[in-house]
Coordinates of N, CA and C and ligand atoms in Angstrom, one line a residue:
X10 N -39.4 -19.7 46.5 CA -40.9 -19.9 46.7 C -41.1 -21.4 47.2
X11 N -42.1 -21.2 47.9 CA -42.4 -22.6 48.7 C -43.4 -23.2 47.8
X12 N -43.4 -24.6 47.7 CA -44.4 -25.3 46.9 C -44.8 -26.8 47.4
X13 N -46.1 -26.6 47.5 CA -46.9 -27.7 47.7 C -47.4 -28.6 46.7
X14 N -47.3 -29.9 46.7 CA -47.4 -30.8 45.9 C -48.9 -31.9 46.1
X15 N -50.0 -32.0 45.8 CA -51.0 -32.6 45.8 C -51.4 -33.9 44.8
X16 N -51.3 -35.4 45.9 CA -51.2 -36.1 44.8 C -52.3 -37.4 45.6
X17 N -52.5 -38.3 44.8 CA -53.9 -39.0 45.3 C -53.1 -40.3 44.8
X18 N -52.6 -40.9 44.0 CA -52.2 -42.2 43.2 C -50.9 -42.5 43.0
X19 N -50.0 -43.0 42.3 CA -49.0 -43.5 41.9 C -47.6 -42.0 42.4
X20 N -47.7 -40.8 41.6 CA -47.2 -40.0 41.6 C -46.2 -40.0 40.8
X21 N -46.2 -40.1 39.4 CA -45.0 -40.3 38.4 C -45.0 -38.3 38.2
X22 N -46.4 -37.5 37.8 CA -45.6 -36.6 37.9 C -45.3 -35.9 39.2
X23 N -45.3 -36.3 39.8 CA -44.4 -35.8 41.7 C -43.0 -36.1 41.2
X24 N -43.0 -37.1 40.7 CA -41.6 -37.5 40.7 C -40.2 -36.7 39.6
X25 N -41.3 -36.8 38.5 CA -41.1 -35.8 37.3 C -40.6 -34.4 38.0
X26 N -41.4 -33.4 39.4 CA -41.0 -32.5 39.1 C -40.1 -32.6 40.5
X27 N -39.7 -33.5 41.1 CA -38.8 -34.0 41.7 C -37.3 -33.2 41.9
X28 N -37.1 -35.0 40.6 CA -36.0 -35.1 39.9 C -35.9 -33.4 39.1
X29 N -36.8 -32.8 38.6 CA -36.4 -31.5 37.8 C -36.5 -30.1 38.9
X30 N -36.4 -30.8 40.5 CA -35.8 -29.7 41.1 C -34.7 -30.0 41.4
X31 N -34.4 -31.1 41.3 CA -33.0 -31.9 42.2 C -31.9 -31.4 40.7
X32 N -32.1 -31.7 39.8 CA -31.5 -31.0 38.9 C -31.3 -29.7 39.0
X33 N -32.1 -28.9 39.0 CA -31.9 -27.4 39.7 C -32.8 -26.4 38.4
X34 N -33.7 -27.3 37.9 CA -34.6 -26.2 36.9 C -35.5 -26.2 37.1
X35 N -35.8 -26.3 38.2 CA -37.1 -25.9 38.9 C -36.7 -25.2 40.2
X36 N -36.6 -23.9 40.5 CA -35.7 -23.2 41.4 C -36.7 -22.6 42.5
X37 N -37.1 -24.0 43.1 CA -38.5 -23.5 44.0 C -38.1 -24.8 45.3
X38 N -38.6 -24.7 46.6 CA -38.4 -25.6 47.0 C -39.9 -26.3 47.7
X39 N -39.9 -27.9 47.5 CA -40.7 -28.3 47.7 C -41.2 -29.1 48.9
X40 N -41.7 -28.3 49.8 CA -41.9 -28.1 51.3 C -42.8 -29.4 51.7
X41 N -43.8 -29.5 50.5 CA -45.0 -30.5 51.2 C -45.8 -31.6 50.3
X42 N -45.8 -32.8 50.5 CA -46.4 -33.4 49.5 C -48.1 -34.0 50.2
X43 N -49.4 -33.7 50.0 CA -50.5 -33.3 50.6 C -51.2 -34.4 50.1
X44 N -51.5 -35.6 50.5 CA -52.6 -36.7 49.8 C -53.7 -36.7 50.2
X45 N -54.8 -37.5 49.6 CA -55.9 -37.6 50.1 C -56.5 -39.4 50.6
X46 N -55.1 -40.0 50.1 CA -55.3 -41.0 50.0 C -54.0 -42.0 50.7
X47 N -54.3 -42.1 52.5 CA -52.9 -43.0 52.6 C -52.8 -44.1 51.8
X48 N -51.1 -44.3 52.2 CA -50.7 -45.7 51.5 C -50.6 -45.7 50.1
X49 N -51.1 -44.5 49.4 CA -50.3 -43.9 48.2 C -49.0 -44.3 47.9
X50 N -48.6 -45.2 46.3 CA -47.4 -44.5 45.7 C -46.8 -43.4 45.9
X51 N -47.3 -42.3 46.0 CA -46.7 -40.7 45.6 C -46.3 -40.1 47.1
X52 N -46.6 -40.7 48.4 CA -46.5 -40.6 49.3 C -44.8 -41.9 49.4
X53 N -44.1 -42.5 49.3 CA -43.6 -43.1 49.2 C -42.2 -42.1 48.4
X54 N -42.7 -41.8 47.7 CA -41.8 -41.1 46.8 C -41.2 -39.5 47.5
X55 N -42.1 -39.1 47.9 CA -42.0 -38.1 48.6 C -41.2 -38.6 50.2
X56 N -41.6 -39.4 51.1 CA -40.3 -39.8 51.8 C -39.4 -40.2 51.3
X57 N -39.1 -40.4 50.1 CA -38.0 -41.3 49.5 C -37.1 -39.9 49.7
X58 N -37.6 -38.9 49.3 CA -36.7 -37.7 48.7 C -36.7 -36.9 49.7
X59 N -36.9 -37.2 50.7 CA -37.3 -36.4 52.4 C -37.7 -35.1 51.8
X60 N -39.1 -35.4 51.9 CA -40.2 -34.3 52.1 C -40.9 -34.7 52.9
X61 N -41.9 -33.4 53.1 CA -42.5 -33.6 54.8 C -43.9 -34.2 53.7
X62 N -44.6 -35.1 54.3 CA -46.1 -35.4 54.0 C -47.0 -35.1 54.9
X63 N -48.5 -34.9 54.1 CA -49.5 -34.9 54.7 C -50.4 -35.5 54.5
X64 N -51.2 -36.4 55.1 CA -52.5 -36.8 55.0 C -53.6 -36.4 55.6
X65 N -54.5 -36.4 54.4 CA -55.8 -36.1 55.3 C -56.9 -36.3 54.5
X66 N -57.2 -37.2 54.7 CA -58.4 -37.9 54.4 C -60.0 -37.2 54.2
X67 N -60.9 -37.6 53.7 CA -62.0 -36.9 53.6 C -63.2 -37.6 54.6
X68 N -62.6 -39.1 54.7 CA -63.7 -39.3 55.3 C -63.3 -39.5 56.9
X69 N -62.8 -38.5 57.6 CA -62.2 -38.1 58.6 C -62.8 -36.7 59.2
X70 N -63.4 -36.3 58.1 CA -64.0 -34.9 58.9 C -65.5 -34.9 58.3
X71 N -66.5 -34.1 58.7 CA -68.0 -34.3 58.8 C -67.6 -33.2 57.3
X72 N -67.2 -31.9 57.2 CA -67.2 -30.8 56.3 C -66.8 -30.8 55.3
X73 N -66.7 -30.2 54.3 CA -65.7 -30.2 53.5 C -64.6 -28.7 53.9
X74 N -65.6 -27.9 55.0 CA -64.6 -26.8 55.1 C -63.5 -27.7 56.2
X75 N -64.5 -28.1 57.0 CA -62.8 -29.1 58.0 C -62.0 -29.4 57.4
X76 N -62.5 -30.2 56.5 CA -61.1 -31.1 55.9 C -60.4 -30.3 55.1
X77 N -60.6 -29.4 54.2 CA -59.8 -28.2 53.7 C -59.4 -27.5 54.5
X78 N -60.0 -26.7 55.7 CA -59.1 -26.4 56.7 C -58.0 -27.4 57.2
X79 N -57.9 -28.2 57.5 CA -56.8 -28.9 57.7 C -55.8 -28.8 57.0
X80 N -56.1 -28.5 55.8 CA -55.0 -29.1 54.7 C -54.2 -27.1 54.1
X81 N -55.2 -26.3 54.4 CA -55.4 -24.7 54.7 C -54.2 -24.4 55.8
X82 N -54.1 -24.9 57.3 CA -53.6 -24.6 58.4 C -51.6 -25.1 57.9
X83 N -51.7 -26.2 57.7 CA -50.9 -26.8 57.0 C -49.9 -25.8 56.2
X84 N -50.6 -25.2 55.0 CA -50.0 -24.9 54.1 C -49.9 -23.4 54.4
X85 N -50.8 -22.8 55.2 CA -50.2 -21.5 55.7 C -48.9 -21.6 56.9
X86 N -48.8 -22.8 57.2 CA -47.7 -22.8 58.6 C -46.4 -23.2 57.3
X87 N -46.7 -23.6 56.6 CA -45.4 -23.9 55.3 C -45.0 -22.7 54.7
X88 N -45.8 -21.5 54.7 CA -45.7 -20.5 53.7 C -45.6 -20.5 52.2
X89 N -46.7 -21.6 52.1 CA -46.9 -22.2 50.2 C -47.4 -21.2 49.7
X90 N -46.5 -20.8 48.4 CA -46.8 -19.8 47.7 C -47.3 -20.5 46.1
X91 N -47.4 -21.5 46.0 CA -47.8 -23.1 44.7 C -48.5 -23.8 45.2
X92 N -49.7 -24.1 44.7 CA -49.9 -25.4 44.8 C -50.0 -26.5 43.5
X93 N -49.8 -27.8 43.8 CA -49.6 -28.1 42.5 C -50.2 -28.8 42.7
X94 N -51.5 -29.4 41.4 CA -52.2 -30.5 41.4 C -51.5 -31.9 40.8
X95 N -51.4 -32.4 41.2 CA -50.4 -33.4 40.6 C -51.3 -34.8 40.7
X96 N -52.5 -34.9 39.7 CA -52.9 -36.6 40.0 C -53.7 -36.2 41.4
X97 N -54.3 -35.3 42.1 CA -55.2 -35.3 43.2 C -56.9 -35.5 42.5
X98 N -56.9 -36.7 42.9 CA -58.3 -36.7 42.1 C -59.6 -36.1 43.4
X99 N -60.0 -34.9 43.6 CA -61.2 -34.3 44.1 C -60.7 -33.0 44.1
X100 N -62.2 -32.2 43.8 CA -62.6 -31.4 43.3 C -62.3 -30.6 44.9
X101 N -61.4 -28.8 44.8 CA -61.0 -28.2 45.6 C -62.4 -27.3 45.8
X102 N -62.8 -26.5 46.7 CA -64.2 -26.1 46.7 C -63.6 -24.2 46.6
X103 N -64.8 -23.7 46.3 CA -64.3 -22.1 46.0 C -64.1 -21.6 46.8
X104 N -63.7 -21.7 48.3 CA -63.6 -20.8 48.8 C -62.1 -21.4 49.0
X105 N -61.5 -22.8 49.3 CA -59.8 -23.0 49.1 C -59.5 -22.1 47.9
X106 N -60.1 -22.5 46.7 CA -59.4 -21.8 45.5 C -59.3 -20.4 45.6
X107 N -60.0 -20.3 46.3 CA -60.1 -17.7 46.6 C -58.7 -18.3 47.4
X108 N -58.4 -18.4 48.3 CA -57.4 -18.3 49.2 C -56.2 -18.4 48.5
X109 N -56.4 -19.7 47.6 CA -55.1 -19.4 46.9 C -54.9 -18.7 45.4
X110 N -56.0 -18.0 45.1 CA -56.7 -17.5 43.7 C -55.3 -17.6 42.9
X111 N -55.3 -18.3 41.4 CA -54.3 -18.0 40.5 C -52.9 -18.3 40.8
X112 N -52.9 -19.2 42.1 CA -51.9 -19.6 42.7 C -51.7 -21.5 42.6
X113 N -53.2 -22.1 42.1 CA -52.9 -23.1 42.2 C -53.0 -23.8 40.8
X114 N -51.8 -24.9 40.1 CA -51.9 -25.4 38.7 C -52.2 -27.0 39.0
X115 N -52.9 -27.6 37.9 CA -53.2 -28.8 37.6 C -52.8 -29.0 36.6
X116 N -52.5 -30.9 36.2 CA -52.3 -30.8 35.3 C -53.5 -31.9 34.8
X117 N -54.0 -32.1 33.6 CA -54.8 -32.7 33.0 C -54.2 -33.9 31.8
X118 N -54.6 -34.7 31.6 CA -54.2 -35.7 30.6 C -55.1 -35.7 28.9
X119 N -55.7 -34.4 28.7 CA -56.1 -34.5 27.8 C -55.9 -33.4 27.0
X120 N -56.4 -33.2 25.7 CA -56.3 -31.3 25.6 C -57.5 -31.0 25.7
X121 N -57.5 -29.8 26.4 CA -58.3 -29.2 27.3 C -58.8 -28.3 25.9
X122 N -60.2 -28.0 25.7 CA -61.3 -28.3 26.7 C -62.2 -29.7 26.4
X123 N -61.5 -30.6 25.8 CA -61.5 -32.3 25.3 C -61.6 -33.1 26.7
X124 N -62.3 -33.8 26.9 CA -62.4 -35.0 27.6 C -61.8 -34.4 29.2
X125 N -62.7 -33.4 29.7 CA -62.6 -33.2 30.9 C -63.1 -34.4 31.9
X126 N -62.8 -34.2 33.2 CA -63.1 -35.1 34.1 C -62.1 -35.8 34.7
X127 N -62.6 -37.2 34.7 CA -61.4 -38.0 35.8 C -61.0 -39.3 35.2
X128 N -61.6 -39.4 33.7 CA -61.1 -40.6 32.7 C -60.4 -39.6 31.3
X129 N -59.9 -38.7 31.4 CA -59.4 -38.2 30.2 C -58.1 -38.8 29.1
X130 N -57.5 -39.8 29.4 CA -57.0 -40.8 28.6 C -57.6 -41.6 28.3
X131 N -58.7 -42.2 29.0 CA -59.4 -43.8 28.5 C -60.6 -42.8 27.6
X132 N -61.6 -41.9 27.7 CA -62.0 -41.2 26.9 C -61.8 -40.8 25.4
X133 N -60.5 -40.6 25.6 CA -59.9 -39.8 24.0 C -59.6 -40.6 23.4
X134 N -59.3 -41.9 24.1 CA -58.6 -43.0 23.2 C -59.9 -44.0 22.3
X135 N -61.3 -44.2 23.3 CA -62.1 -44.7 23.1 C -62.5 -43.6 22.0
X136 N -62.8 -42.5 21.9 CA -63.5 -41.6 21.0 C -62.9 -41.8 19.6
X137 N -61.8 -42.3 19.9 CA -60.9 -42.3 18.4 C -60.1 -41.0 17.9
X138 N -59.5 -40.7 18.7 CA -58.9 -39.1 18.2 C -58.0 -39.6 17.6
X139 N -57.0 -38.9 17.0 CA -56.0 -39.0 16.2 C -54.8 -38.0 16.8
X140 N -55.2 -36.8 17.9 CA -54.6 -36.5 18.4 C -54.8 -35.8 19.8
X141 N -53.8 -35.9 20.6 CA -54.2 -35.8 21.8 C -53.1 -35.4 22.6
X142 N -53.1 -35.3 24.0 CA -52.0 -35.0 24.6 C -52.5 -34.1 26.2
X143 N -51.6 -33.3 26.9 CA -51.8 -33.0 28.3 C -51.6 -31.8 28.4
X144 N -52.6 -30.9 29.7 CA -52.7 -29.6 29.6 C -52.5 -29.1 30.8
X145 N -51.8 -28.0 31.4 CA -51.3 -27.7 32.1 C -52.6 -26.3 32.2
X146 N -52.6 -26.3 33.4 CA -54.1 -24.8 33.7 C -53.7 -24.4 35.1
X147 N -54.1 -23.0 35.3 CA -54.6 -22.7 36.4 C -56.0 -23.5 37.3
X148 N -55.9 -22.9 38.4 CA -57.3 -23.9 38.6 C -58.5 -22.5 39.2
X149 N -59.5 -22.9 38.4 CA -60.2 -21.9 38.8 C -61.4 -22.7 39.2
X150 N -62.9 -22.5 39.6 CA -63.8 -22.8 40.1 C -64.6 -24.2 39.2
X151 N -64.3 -23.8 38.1 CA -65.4 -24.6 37.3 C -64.0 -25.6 36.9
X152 N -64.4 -27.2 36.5 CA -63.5 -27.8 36.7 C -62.7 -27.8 35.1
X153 N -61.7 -28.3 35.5 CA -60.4 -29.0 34.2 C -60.7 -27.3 33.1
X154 N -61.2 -26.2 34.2 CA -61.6 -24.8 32.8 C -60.5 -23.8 32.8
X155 N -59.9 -23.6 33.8 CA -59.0 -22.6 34.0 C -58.2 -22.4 33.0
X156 N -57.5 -20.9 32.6 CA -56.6 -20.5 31.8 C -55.4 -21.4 31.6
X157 N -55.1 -21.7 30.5 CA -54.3 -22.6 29.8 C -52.7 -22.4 29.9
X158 N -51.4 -22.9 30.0 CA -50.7 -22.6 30.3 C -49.8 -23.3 29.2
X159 N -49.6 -24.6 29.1 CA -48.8 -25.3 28.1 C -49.8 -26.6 28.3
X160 N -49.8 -27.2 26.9 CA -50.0 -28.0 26.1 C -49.1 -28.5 25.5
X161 N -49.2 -30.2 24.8 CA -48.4 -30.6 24.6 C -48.6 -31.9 23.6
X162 N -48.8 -32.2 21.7 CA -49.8 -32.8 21.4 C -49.0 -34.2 21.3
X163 N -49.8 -35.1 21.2 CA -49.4 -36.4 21.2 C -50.3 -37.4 20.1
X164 N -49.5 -38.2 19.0 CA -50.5 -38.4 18.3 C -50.8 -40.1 18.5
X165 N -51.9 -40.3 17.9 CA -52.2 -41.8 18.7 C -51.6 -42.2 17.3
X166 N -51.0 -43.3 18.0 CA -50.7 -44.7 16.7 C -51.7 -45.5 16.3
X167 N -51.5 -46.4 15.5 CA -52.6 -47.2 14.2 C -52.4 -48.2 15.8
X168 N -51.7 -48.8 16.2 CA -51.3 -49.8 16.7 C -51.1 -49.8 18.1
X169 N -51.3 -48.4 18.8 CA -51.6 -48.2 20.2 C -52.3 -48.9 21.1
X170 N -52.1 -49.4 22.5 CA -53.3 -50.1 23.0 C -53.5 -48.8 24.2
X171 N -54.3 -49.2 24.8 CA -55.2 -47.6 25.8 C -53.6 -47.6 26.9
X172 N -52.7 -49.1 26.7 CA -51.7 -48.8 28.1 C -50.6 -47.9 27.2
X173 N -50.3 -48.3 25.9 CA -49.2 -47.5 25.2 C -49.3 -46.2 25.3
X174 N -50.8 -46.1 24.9 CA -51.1 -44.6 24.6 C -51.4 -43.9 25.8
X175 N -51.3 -44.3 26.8 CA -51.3 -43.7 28.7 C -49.6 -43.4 28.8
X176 N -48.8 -44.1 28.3 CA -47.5 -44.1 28.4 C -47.2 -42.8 27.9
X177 N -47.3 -43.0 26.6 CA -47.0 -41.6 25.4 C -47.6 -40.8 26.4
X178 N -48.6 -40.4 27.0 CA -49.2 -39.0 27.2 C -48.5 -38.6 28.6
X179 N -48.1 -39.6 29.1 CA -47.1 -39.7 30.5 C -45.9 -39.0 30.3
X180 N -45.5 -39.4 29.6 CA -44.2 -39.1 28.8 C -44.2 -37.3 29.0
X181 N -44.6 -37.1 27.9 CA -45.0 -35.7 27.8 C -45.1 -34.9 29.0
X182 N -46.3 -35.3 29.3 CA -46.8 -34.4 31.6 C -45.7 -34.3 31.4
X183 N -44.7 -35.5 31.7 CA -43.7 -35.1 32.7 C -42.5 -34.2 32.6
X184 N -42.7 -33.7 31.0 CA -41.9 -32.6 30.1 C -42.5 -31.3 30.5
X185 N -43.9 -31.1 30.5 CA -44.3 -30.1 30.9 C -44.9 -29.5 31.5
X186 N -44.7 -30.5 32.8 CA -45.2 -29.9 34.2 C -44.3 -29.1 34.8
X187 N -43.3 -29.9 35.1 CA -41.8 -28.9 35.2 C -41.7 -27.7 34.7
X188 N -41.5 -27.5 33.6 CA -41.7 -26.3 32.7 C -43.3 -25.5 33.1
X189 N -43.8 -25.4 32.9 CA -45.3 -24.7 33.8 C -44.9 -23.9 35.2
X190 N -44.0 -25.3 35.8 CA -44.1 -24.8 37.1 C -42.9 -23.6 37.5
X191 N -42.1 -24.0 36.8 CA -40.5 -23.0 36.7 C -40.9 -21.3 36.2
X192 N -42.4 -21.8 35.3 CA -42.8 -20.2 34.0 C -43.2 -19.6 35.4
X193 N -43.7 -20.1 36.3 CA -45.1 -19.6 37.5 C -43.7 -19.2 38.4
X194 N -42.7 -19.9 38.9 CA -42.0 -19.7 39.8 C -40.9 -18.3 39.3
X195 N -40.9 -18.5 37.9 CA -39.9 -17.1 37.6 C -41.2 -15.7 37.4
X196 N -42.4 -16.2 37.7 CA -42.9 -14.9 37.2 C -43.7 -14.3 36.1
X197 N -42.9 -15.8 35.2 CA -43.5 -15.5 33.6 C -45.2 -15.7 33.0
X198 N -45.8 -15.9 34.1 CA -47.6 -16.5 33.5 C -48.0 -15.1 33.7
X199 N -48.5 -14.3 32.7 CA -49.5 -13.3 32.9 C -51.0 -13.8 32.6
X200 N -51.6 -13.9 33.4 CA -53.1 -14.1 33.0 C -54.0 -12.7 32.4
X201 N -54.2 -13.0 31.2 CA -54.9 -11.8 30.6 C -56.4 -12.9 30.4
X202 N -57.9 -12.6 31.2 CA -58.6 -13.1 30.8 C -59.0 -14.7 30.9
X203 N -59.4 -15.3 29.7 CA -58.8 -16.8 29.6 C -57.8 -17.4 29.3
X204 N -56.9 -15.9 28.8 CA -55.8 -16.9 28.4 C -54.3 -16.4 29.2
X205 N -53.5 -16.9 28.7 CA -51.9 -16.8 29.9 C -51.2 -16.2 28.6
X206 N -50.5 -15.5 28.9 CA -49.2 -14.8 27.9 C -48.2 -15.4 28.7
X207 N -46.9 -15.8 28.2 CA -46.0 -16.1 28.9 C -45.2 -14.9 28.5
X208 N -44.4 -14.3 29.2 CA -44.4 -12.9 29.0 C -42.3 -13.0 29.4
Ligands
GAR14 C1 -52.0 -37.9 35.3 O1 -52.1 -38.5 34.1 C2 -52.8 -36.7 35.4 O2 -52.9 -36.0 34.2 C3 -54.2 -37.2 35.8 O3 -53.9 -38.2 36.7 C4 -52.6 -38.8 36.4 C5 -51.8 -38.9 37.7 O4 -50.7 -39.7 37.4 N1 -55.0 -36.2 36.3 C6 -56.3 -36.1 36.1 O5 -56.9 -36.9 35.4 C7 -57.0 -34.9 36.7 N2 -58.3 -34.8 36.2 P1 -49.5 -39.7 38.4 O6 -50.0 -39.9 39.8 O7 -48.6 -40.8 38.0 O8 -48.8 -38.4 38.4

């Protein structure tokens, strides 16, 4: 299976599911790393490991169907059968997500359906939770809502500061994005409804 990697910032978990193909437990290959944002970290990382990249910017085309066509033409000439949200901060529109319906995972830094959005560690931490952690989903139309996949809890310390507690929940992603992505690549996510049987 060919797999596409989508990333906007730093890219720790790009790298996370990297290293966990280069190890060989993730038995997928990873064709394309797709930013939105040159001069990215995560674009760095992905040449580092010779993958092919793509940029393509938003404020480069008048549409938003352009600019997703671009990134559309792309991933049909790769024959991406994944896409992976990895840290792409903007919102995919419904007619990309039909194209690749049930085909594309994100991952989230909070537990879902908690502290959706685009601050979901500085949120949970501020609210005062006691526990928390990162959620692996399908992606479906409505955002950070899609059927659930793996979770992973994480509990805050007395003595956490918002960078420790960004660390801890890093930590984790990077345990179970890999795993997510390997369940999807052998076959194992049955979507019944809202929820996923790992079957
Ligand atoms: C991750 O913590 C991921 O959960 C979050 O962005 C970070 C990317 O880090 N995604 C979202 O908040 C999506 N709403 P990375 O670039 O180091 O992988």
């Amino acid at each position: 299976m060919n797999i596409a990697i989508f990333c906007s910032g730093n890219g720790t978990n790009l790298q996370a599911i990297i290293d966990s193909q280069k190890k060989g437990f993730i038995k997928a290959d990873i064709k394309l790393v797709v930013s939105d944002t040159a001069g990215c970290f995560a674009l760095e990382r992905a040449k580092k490991a010779d993958i092919k990249t793509l940029v393509v910017e938003k404020k480069n085309f008048s549409s938003q169907k352009d600019f997703e066509g671009a990134i559309l033409k792309k991933l049909k000439e790769e024959k991406i059968g994944l896409i992976v949200l990895a840290g792409y901060m903007r919102l995919l529109s419904p007619d990309f997500i039909k194209e690749y319906k049930n085909k594309i995972l994100n991952i989230h830094p909070s537990l879902l359906p908690s502290f959706k959005g685009t601050h979901g560690i500085k949120e949970a931490f501020l609210y005062g939770v006691k526990i928390t952690g990162p959620t692996v989903h399908f992606v479906t139309e409505d955002m950070d809502a899609g059927p659930i996949i793996l979770q992973s809890a994480v509990a805050v310390m007395e003595d956490d500061t918002e960078e420790t507690f960004a660390g801890a929940i890093h930590k984790e992603e990077h345990k179970i994005y890999p795993r997510a992505i390997q369940l999807f690549v052998e076959g194992k996510l049955k979507i019944e409804g809202r929820k996923v049987k790992i079957i």
